[in-house]
Short mmCIF file of C-alpha atoms in Angstrom, two decimals:
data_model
loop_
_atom_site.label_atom_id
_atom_site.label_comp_id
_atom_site.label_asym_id
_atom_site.label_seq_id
_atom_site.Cartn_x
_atom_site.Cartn_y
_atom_site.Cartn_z
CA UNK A 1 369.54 77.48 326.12
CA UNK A 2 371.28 74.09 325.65
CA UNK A 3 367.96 71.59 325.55
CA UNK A 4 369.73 68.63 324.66
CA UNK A 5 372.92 67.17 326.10
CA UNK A 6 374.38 64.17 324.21
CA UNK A 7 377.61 62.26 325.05
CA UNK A 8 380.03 61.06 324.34
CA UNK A 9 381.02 62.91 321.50
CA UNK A 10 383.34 60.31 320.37
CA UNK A 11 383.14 56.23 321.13
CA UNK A 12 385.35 53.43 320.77
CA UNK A 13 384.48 49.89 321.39
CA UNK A 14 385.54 46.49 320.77
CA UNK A 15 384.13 43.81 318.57
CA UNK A 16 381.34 42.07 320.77
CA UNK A 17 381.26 45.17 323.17
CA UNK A 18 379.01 47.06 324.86
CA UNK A 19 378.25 50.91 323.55
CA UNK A 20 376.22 53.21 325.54
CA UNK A 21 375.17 56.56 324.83
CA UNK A 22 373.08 59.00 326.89
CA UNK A 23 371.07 61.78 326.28
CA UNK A 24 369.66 64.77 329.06
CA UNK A 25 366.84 66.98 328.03
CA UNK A 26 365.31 69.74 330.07
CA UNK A 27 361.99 70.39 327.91
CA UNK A 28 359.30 68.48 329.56
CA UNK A 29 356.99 68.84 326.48
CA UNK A 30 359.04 66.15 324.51
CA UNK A 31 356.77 63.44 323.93
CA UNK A 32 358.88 60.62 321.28
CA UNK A 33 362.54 60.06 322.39
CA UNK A 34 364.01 58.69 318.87
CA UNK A 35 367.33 57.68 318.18
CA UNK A 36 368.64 58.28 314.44
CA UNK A 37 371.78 56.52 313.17
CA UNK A 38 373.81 58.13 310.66
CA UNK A 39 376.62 56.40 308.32
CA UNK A 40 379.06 58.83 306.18
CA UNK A 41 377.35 60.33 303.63
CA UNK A 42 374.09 59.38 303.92
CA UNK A 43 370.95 61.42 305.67
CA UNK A 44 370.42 60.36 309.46
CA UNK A 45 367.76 57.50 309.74
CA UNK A 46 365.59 55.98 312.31
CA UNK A 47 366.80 53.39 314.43
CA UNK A 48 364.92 53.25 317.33
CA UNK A 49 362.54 55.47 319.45
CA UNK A 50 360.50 54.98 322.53
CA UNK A 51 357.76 57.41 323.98
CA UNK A 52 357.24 58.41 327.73
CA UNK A 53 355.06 55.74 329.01
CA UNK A 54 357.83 52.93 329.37
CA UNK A 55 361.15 52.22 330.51
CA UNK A 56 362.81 50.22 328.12
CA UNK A 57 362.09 49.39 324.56
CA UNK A 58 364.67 46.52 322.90
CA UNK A 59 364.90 45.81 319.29
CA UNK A 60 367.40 42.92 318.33
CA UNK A 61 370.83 44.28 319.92
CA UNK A 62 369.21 47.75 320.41
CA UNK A 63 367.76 49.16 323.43
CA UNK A 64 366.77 52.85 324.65
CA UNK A 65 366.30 53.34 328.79
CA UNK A 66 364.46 56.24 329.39
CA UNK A 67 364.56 57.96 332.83
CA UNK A 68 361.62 60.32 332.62
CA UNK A 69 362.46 61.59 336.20
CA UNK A 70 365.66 62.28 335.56
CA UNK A 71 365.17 63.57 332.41
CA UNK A 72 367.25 61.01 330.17
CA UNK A 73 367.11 58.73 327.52
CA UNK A 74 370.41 55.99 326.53
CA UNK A 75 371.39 54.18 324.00
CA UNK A 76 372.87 50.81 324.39
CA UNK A 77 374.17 48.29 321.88
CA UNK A 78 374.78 45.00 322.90
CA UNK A 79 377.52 42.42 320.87
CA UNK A 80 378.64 46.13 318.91
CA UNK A 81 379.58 45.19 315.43
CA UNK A 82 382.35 46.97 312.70
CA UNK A 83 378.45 47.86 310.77
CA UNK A 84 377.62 49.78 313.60
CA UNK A 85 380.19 52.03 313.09
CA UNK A 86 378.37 55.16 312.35
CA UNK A 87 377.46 58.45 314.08
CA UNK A 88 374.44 58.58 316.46
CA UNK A 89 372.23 61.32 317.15
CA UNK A 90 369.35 61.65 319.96
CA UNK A 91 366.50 63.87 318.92
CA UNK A 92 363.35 64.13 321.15
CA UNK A 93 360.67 65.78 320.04
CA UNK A 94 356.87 66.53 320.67
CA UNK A 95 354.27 67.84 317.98
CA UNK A 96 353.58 71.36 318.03
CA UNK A 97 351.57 73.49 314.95
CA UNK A 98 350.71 70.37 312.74
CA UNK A 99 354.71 69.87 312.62
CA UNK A 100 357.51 67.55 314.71
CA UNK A 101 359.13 70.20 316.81
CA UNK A 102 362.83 68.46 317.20
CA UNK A 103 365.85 69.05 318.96
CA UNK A 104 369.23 67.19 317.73
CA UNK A 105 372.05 66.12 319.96
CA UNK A 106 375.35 66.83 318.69
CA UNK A 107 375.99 63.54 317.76
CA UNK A 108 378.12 60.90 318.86
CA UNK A 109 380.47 59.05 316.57
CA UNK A 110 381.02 55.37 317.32
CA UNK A 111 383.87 53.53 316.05
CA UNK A 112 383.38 49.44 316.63
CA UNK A 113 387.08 48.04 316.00
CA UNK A 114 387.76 44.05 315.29
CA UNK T 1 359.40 53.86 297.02
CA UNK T 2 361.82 57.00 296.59
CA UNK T 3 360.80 58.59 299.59
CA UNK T 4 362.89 61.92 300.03
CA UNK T 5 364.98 62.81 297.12
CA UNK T 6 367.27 65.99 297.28
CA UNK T 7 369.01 67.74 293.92
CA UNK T 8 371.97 68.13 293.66
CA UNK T 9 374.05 65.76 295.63
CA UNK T 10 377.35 68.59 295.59
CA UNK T 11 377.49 71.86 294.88
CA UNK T 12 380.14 74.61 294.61
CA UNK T 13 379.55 78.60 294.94
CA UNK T 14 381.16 81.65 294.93
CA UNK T 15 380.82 84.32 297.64
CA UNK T 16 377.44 86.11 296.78
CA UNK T 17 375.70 83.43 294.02
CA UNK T 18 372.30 81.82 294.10
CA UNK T 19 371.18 78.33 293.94
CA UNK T 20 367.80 76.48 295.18
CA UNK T 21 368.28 73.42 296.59
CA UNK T 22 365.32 70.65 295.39
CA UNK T 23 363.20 68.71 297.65
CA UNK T 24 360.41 66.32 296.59
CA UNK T 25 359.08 63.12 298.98
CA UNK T 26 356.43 60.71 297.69
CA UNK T 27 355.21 59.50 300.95
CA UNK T 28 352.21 61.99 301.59
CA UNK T 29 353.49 63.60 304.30
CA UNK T 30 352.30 67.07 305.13
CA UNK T 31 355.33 68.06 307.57
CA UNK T 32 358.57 69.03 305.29
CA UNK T 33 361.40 70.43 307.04
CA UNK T 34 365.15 72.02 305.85
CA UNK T 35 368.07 71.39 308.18
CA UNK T 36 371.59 72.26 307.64
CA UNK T 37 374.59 69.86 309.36
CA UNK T 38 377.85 71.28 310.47
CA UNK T 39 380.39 69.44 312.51
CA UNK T 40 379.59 69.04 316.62
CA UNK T 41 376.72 71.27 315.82
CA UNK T 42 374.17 68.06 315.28
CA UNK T 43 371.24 69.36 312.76
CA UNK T 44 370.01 72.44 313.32
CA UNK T 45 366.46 73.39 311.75
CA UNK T 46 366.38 76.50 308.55
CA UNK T 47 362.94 76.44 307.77
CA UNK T 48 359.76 74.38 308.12
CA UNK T 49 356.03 73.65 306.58
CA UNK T 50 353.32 72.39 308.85
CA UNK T 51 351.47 72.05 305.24
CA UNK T 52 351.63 72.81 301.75
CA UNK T 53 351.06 76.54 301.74
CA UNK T 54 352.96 77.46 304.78
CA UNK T 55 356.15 78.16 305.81
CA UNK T 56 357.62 79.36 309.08
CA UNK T 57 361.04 79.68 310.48
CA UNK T 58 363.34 77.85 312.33
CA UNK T 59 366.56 77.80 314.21
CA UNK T 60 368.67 79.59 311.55
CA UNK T 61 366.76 80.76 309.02
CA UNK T 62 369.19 83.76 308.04
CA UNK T 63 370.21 84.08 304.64
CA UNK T 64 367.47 81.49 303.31
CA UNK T 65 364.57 81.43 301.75
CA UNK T 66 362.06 78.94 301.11
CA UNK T 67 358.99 77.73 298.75
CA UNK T 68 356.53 74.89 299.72
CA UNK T 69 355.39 74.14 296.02
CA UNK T 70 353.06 71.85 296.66
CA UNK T 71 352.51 69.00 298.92
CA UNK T 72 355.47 67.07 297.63
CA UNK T 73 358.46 69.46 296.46
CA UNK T 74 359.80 72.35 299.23
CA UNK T 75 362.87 74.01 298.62
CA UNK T 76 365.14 76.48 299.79
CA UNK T 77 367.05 79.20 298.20
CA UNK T 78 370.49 81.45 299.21
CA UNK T 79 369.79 84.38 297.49
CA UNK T 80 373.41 85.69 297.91
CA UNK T 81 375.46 82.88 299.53
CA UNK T 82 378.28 83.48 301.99
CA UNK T 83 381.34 81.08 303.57
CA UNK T 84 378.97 80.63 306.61
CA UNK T 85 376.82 78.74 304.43
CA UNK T 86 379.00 75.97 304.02
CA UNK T 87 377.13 73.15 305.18
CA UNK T 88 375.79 69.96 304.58
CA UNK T 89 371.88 70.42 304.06
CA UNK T 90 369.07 67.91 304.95
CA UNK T 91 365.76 67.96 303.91
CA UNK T 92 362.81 65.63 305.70
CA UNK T 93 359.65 64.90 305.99
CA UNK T 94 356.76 63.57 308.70
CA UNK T 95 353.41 62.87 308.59
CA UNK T 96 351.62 64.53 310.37
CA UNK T 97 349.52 62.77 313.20
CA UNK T 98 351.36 62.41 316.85
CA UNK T 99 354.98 62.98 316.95
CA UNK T 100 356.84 60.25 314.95
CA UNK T 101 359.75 60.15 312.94
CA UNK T 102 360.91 61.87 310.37
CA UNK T 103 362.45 60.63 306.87
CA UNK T 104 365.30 62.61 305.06
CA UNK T 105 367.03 63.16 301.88
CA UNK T 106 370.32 62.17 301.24
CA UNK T 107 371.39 65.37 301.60
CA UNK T 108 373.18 68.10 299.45
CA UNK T 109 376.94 69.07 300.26
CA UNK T 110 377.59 72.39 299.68
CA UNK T 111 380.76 74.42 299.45
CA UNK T 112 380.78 78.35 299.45
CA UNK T 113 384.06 79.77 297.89
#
């Protein structure tokens, strides 16, 4: 059973553009809707996360929308840079057992072009 | 701070070798987790420890084994490793309190010949 859906799988913007990126989950026990950025090479690290009691949670030119009705969660970054070129992975999760019980997209790789 | 340091960066096998990977994070966290990383597959959890002590498995814990040492250092072992174990491998950690994120390793590339 597919829990996650992330897409695109592949994104390329312009210099200054918009990038969004959505997520669909079916597990209503996710509690912490995290987005983790990922740049070649390196391990995948936090960039921003929101839990289920808001809408929409901006930091600088990063913002997550989360639907909790319809079961989704986006990514959008605003004025997209060349540095933001990196591969982007949703990962909701909710604590189960003492330990973080996540689920990983597949991943979406973003290209940002000049 | 170091935070979650894995050993070794690269690694080559042949068909049916050993190797433990290393894991050690200096944040206190209870929560360690291994994940392996194949392409379009996102991460996909091996094993986990709730606490130093015990271990339980994931998504794909075939083929691995793993030892929570103490409260900092978990690893994980291929006791006889096969192509299908070519992977790029993750380790992280979490504290453990509320769901939150977690913090990972640089990871270990590894090759099965």
């Amino acid at each position: 059973q597919q829990q996650v859906k992330q897409s695109p799988q592949s994104l390329i913007v312009q210099k200054g553009g918009i990038s969004i990126i959505n997520c669909a989950y079916e597990n209503t026990a996710f509690d912490y809707f995290p987005w983790y950025q990922q740049f070649p090479g390196k391990g995948p690290a936090l960039l921003i996360a929101i839990r289920p009691d808001v809408s929409e949670k901006k930091e600088g030119r990063f913002t997550i929308s989360f639907n909790k009705s319809a079961k989704q969660f986006s990514l959008h970054i605003m004025d997209s840079q060349p540095g933001d070129s990196a591969t982007y992975f949703c990962a909701p999760q909710y604590l189960e057992g003492g330990y973080q019980k996540v689920t990983f997209g597949t991943g979406t790789k973003l290209q940002v072009i000049p | 701070n170091a935070g979650v340091t894995q050993t070794p960066k690269f690694q080559v096998l042949k068909t049916g070798q050993s190797m433990t990977l290393q894991c050690a994070q200096d944040m206190n966290h209870n929560s360690m987790y291994w994940y392996r990383q194949d392409p379009g597959m996102g991460l996909r959890l091996i094993y986990y420890s709730a606490s130093e002590g015990t271990t339980d498995k994931g998504e794909v814990p075939n083929g691995y084994n793993v030892s929570r040492l103490n409260k900092r250092e978990f690893s994980l072992r291929l006791e006889s490793a096969a192509p299908s174990q070519t992977s790029v491998y993750f380790c992280a950690s979490s504290p453990p309190r509320g769901s939150t994120e977690a913090f990972f390793g640089q990871g270990t590339r590894l090759t099965v010949v």
